[in-house]
mmCIF file of C-alpha atoms in Angstrom:
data_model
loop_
_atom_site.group_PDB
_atom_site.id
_atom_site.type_symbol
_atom_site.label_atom_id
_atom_site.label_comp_id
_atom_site.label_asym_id
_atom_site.label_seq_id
_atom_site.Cartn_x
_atom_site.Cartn_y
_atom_site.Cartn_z
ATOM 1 C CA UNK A 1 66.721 25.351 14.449
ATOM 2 C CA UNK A 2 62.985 24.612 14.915
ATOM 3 C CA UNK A 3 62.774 23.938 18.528
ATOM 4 C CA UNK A 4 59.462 24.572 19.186
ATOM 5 C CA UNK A 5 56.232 23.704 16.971
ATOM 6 C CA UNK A 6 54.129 26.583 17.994
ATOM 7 C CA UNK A 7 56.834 29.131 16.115
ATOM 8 C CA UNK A 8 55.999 26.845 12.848
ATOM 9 C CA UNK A 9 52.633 29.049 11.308
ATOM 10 C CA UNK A 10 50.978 26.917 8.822
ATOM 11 C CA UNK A 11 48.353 29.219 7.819
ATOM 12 C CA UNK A 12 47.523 33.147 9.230
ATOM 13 C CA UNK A 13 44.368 35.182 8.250
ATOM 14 C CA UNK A 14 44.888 38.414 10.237
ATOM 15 C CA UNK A 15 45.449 37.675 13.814
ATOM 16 C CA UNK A 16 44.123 34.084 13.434
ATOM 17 C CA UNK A 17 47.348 31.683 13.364
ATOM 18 C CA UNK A 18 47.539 27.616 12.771
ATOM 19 C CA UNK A 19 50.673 26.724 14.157
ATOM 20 C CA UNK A 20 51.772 23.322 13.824
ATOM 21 C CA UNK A 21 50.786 22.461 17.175
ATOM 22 C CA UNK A 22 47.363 22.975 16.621
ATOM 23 C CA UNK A 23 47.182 21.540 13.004
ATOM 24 C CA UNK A 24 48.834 18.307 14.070
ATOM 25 C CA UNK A 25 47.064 17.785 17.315
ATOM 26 C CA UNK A 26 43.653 18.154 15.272
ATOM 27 C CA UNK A 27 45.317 15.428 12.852
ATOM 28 C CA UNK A 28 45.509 12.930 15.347
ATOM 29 C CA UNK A 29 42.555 14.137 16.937
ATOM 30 C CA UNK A 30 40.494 13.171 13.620
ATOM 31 C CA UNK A 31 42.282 9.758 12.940
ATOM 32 C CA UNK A 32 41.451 8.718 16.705
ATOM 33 C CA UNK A 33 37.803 9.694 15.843
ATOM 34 C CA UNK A 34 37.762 8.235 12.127
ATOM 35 C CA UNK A 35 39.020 5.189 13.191
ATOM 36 C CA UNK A 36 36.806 4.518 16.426
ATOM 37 C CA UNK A 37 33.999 5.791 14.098
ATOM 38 C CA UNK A 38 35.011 3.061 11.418
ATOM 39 C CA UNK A 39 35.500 0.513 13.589
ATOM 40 C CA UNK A 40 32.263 1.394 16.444
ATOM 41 C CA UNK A 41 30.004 0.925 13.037
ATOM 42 C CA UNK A 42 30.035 -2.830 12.677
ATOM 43 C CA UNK A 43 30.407 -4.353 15.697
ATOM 44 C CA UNK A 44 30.109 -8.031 16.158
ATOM 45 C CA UNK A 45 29.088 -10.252 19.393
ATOM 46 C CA UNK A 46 30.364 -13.837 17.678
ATOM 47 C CA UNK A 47 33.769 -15.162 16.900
ATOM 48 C CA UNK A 48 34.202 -13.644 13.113
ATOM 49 C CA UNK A 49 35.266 -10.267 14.388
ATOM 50 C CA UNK A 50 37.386 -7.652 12.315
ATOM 51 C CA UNK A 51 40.758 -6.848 13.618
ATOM 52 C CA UNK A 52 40.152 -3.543 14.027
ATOM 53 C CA UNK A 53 37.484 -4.582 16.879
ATOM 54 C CA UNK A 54 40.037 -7.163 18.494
ATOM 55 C CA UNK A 55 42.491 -4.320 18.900
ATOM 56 C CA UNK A 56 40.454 -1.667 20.035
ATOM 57 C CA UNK A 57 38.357 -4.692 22.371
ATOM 58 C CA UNK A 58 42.061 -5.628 23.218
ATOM 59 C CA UNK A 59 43.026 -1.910 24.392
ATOM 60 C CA UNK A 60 39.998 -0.871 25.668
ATOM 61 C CA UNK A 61 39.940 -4.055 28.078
ATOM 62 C CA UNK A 62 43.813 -3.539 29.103
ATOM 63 C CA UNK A 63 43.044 0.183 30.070
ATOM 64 C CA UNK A 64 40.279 -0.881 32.226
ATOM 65 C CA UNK A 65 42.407 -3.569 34.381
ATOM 66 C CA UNK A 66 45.136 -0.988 34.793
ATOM 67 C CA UNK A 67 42.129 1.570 36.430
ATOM 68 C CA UNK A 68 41.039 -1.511 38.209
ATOM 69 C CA UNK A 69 43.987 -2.160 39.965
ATOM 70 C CA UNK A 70 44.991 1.274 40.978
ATOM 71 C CA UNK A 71 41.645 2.725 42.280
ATOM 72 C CA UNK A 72 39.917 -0.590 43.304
ATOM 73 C CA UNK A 73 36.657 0.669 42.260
ATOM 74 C CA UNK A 74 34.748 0.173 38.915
ATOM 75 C CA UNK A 75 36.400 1.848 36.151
ATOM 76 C CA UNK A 76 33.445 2.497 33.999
ATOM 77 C CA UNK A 77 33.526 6.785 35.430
ATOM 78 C CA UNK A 78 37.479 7.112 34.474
ATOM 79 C CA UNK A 79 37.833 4.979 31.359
ATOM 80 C CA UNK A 80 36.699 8.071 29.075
ATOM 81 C CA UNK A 81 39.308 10.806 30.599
ATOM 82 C CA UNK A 82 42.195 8.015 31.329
ATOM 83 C CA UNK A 83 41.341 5.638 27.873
ATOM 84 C CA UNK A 84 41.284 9.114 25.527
ATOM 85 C CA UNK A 85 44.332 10.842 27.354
ATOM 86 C CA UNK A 86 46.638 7.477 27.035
ATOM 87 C CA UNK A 87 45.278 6.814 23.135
ATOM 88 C CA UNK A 88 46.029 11.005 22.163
ATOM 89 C CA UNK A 89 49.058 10.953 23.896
ATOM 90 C CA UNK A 90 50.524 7.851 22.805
ATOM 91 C CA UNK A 91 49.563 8.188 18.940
ATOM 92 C CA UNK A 92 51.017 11.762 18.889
ATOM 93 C CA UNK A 93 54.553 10.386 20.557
ATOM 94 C CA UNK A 94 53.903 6.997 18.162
ATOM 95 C CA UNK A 95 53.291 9.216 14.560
ATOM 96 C CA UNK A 96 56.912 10.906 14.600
ATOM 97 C CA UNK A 97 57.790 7.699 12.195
ATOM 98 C CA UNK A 98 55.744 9.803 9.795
ATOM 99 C CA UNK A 99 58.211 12.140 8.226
ATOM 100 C CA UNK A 100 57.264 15.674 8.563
ATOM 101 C CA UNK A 101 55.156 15.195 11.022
ATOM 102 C CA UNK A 102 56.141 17.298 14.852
ATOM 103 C CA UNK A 103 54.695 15.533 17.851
ATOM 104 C CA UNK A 104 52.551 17.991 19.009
ATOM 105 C CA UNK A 105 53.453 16.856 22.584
ATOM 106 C CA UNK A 106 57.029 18.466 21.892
ATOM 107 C CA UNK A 107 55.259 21.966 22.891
ATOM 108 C CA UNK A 108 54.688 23.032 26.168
ATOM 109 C CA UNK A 109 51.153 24.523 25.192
ATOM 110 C CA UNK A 110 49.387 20.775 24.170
ATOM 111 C CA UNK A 111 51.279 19.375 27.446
ATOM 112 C CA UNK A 112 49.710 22.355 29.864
ATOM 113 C CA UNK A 113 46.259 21.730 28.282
ATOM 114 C CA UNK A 114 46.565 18.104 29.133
ATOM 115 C CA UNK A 115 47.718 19.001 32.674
ATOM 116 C CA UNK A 116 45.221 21.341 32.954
ATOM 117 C CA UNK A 117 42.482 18.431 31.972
ATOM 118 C CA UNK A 118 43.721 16.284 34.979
ATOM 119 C CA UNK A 119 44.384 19.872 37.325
ATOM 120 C CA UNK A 120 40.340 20.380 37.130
ATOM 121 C CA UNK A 121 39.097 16.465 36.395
ATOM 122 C CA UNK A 122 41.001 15.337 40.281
ATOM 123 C CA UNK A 123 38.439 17.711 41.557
ATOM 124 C CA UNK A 124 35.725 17.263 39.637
ATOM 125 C CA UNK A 125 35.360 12.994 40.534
ATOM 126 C CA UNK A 126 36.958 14.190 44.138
ATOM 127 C CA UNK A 127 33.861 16.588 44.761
ATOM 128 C CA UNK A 128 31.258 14.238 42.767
ATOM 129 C CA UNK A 129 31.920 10.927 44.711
ATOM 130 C CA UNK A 130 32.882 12.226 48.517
ATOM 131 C CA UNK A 131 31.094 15.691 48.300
ATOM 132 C CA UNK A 132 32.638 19.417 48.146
ATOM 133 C CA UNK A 133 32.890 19.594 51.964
ATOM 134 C CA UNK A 134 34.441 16.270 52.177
ATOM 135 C CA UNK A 135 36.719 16.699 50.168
ATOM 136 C CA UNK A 136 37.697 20.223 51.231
ATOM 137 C CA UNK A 137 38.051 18.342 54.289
ATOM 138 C CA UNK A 138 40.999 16.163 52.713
ATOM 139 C CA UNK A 139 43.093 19.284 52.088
ATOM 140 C CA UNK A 140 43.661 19.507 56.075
ATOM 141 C CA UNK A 141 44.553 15.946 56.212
ATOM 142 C CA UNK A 142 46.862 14.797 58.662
ATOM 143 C CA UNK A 143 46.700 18.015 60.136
ATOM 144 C CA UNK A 144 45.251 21.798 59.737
ATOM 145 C CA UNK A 145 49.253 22.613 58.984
ATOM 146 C CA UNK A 146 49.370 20.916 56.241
ATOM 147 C CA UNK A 147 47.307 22.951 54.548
ATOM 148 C CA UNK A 148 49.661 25.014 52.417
ATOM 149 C CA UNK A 149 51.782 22.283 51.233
ATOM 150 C CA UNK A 150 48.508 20.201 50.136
ATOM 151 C CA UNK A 151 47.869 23.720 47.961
ATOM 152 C CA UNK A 152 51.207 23.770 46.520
ATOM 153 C CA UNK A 153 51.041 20.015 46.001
ATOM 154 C CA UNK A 154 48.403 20.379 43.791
ATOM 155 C CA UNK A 155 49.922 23.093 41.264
ATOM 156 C CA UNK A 156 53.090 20.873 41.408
ATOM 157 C CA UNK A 157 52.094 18.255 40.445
ATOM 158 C CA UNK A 158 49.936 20.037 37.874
ATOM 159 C CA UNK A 159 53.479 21.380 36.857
ATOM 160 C CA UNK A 160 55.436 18.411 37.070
ATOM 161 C CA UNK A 161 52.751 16.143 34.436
ATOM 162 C CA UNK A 162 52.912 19.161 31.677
ATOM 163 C CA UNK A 163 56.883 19.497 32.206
ATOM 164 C CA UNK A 164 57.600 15.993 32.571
ATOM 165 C CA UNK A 165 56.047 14.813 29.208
ATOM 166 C CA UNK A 166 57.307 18.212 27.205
ATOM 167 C CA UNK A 167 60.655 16.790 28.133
ATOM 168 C CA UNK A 168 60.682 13.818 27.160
ATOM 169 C CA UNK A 169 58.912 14.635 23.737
ATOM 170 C CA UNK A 170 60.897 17.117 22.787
ATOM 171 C CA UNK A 171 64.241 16.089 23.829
ATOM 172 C CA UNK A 172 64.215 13.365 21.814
ATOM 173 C CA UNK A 173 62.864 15.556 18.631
ATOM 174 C CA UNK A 174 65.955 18.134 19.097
ATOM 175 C CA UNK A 175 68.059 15.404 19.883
ATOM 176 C CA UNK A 176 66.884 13.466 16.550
ATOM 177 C CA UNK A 177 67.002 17.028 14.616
ATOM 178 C CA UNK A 178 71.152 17.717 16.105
ATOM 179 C CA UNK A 179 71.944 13.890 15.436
ATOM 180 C CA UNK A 180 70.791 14.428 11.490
ATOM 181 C CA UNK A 181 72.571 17.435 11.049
ATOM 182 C CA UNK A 182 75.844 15.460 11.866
ATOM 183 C CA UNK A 183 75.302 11.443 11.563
ATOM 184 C CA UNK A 184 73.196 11.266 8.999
ATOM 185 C CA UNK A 185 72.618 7.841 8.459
ATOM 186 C CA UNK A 186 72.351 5.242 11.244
ATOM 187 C CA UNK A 187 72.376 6.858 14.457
ATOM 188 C CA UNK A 188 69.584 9.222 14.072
ATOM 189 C CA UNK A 189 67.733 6.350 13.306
ATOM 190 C CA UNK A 190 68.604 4.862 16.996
ATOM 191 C CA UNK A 191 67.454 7.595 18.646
ATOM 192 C CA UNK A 192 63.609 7.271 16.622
ATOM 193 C CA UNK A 193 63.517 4.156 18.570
ATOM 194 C CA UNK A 194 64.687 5.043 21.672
ATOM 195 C CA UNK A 195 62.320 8.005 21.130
ATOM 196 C CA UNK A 196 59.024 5.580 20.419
ATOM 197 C CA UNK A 197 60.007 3.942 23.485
ATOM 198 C CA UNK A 198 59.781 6.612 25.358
ATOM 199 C CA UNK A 199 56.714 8.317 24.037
ATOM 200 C CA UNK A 200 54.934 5.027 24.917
ATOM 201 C CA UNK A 201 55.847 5.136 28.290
ATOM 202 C CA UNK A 202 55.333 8.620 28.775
ATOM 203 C CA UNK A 203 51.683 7.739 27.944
ATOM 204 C CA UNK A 204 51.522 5.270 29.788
ATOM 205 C CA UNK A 205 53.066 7.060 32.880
ATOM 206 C CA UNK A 206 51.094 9.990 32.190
ATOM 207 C CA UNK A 207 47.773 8.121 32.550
ATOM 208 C CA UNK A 208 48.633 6.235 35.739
ATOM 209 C CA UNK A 209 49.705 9.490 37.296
ATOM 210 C CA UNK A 210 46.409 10.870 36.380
ATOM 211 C CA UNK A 211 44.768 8.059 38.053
ATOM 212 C CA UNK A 212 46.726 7.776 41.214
ATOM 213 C CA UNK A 213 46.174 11.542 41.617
ATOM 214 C CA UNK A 214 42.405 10.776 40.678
ATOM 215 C CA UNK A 215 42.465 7.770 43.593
ATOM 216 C CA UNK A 216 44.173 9.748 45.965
ATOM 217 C CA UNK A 217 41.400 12.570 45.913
ATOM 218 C CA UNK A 218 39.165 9.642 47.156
ATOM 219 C CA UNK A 219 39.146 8.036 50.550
ATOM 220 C CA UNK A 220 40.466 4.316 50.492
ATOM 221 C CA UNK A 221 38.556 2.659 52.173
ATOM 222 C CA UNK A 222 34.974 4.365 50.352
ATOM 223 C CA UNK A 223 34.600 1.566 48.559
ATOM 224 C CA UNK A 224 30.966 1.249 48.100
ATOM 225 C CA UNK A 225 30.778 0.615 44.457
ATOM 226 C CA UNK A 226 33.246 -2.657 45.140
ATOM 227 C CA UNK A 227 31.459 -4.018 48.088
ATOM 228 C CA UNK A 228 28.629 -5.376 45.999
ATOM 229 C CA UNK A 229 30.989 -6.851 43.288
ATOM 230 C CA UNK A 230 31.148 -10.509 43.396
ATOM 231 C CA UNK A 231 34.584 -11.777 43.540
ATOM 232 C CA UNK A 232 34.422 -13.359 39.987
ATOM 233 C CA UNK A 233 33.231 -10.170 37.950
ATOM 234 C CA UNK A 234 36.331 -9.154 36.360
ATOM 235 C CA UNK A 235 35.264 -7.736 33.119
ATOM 236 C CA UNK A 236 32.734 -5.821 32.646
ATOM 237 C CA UNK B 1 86.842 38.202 24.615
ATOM 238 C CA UNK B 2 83.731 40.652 24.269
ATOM 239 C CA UNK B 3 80.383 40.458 25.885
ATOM 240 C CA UNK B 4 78.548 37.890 23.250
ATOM 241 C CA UNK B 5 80.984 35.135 23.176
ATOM 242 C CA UNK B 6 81.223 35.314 27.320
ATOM 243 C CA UNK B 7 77.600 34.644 27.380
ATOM 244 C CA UNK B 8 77.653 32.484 24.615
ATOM 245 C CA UNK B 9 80.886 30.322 26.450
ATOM 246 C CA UNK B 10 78.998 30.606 29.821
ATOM 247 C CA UNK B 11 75.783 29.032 28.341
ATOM 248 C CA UNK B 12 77.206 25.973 26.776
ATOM 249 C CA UNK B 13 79.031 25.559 29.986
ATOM 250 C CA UNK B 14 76.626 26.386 32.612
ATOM 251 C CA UNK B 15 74.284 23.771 29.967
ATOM 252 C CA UNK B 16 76.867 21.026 30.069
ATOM 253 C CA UNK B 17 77.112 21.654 34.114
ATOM 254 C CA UNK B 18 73.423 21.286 34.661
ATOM 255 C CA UNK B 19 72.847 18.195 32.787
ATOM 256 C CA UNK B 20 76.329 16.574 34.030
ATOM 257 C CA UNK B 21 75.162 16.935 37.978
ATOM 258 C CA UNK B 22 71.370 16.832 37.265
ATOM 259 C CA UNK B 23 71.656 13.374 35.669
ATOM 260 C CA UNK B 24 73.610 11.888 38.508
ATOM 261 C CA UNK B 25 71.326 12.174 41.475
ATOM 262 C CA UNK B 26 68.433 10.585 39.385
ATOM 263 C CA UNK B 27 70.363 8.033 37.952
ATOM 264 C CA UNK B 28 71.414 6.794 41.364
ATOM 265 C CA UNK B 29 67.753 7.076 42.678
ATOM 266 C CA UNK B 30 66.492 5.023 39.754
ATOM 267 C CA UNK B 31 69.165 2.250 40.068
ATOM 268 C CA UNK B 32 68.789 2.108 43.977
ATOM 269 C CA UNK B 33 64.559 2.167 43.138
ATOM 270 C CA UNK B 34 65.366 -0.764 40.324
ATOM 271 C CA UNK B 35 67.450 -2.739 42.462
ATOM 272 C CA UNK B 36 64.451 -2.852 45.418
ATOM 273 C CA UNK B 37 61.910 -3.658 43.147
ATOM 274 C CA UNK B 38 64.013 -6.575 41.502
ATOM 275 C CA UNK B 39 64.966 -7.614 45.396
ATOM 276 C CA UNK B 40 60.916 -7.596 46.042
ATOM 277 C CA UNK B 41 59.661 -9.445 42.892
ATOM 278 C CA UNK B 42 62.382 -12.284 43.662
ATOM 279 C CA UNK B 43 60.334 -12.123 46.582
ATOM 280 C CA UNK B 44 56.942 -12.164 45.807
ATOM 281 C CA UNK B 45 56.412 -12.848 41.957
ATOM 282 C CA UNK B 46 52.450 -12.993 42.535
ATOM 283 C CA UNK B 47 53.133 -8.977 43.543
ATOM 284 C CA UNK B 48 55.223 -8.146 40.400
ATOM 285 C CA UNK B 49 52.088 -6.084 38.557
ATOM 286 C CA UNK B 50 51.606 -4.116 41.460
ATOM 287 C CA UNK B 51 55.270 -3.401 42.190
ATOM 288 C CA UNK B 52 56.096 -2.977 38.286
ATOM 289 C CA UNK B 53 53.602 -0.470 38.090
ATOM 290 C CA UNK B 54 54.661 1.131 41.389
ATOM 291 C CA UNK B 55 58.026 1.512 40.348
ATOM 292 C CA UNK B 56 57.235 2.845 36.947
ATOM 293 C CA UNK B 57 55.476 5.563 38.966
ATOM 294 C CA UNK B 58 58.084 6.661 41.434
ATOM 295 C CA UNK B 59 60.557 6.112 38.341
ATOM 296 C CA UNK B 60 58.895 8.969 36.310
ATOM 297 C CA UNK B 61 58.726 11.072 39.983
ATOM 298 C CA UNK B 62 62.062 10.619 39.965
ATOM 299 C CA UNK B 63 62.822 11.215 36.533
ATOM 300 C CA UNK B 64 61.206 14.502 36.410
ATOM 301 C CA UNK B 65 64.122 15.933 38.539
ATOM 302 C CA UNK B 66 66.293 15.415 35.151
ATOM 303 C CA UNK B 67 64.388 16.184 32.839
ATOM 304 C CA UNK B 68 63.738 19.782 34.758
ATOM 305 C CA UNK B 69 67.752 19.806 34.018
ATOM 306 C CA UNK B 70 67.290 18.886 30.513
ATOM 307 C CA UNK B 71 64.489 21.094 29.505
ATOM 308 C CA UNK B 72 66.789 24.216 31.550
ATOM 309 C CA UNK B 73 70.207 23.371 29.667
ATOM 310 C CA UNK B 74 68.027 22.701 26.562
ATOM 311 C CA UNK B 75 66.537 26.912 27.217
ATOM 312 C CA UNK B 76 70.300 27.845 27.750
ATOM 313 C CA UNK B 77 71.548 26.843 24.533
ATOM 314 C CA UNK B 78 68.440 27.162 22.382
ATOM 315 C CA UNK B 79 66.830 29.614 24.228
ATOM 316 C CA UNK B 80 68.582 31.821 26.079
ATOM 317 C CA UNK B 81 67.193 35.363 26.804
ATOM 318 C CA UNK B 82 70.761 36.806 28.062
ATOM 319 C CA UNK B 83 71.989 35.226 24.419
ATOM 320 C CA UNK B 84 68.619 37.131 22.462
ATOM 321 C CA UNK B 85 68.431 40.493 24.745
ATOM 322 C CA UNK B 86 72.620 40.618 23.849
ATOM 323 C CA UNK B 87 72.420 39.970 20.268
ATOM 324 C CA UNK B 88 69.519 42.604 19.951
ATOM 325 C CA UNK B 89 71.631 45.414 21.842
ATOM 326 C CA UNK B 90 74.413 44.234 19.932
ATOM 327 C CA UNK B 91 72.315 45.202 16.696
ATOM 328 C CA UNK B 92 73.207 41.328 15.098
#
């Protein structure tokens, strides 16, 4: 049984493979640009909008309060790494209605590159709003000792994203896949749901994960962006 | 019983093992987590975003714990390389 996508080759020229993994995640890679393409053309300012610009107004907004709340600050600098990881990851889980289609999120390599994304981006808005020494600084925080654990914390938790959505993803495809081979009718169709369900929340956990590991790489209370922000600006 | 179909029994039972104890713990951390987040929105319902969305976090911490049990009894049956390096000294 097909357990894992990468051992699927679609096409092979010499030593060049397209597994499945790679084909599918550049399919939902071009419908998420397609459609924000489509829609981004014809944007409207008055009431007669298309629906297509109420969702994607609607999502765009929602993804923005969520940053809000969890890092306090303005969430104009993570919106583009949080808003694309939460929109790949949950159309991926939300296409396996499509028959024939394998999540590409059911192989560990797409979940390590998206683990590897947040491994280098914590750093990257750590060093560019506090400064590299700063935030060198916060790896010997409470004391000197904890130095090695804050190390191994990082790679964890690195670890623990890319495993945790894998998981998830995949269980539910093999689990679909055994239920088939022996139920054929109803049950497997149970599990499809209880597998959407899940993909959305992995998303969704995925990207807040991503952003408390983003806010905890930044002092609290360096709030300067905030401090000027009138109580009543909520959108932006 | 020869070699294959010890490592073949072992697997499936070491598999069944891992996710029988590996689902407990979580499942009692989860339901003890659920239960003081319920306790603390009948509380404060102004707080419930903020203590949803904490709870969904320390749920998937929590959860990961399993699914490290999962994704090891899922290797052992699927994947196993005692099962693979066997079979191929086995000549099957």
């Amino acid at each position: 049984m097909l357990t894992n996508p990468d051992q699927l080759i679609l096409w092979q020229y010499g030593i060049i493979k397209i597994n499945a993994t790679l084909a599918f995640t550049w399919g939902v890679m071009a419908l998420l640009a397609l459609v924000s393409y489509i829609v981004t053309r014809r944007l409207a300012v008055d009431p007669p909008l298309t629906k297509m610009q109420n969702l994607l107004e609607v999502i765009v907004f929602h993804v923005n309060l969520q940053i809000r709340e969890i890092s306090r600050q303005r969430p104009l600098r993570y919106l583009p790494l949080i808003g694309t990881l939460f929109l790949f990851i949950l159309l991926s889980n939300l296409l396996a209605i499509v028959p024939g289609y394998i999540p590409p999120t059911s192989s560990l390599s797409t979940t390590t590159a998206l683990a590897l994304c947040v491994f280098v981006a914590v750093p990257a808005y750590g060093i560019s709003q506090i400064g590299l020494w700063n935030y060198l600084k916060q790896y010997c925080r409470p004391t000197f000792f904890m130095l090695p654990f804050n190390i191994i914390g990082e790679f964890t938790r690195t670890l623990a994203l890319a495993v945790r959505l894998y998981g998830n993803i995949m269980s539910g495809v093999v689990i679909g896949a055994i239920f088939l081979s022996f139920v054929p009718f109803f049950f497997p169709v149970l599990m499809q749901i209880l597998g959407l369900l899940t993909g959305t929340i992995q998303a969704y956990i995925f990207s807040v994960l991503t952003m408390v590991y983003i806010a905890s790489a930044i002092p609290p209370h360096d709030d300067k962006e905030s401090k000027n922000k009138t109580p009543g600006d909520k959108h932006e | 019983m020869n070699e294959l179909s010890l490592i073949g029994m072992m697997s499936i039972f070491t598999a069944g093992i891992t996710i029988a104890i590996g689902s407990i713990g979580p499942a009692f951390g989860e339901a003890r987590a659920l239960a003081q987040a319920l306790a603390a929105i009948a509380q404060q319902p102004d707080e419930a975003n903020t203590i949803t969305r904490t709870l969904f976090v320390g749920l998937a911490m929590v959860e990961s714990t399993a699914i490290y049990c999962l994704v090891i009894s899922m290797i052992l049956i699927f994947a196993n390389p005692f099962w693979e390096y066997a079979v191929a000294h086995a000549g099957g």
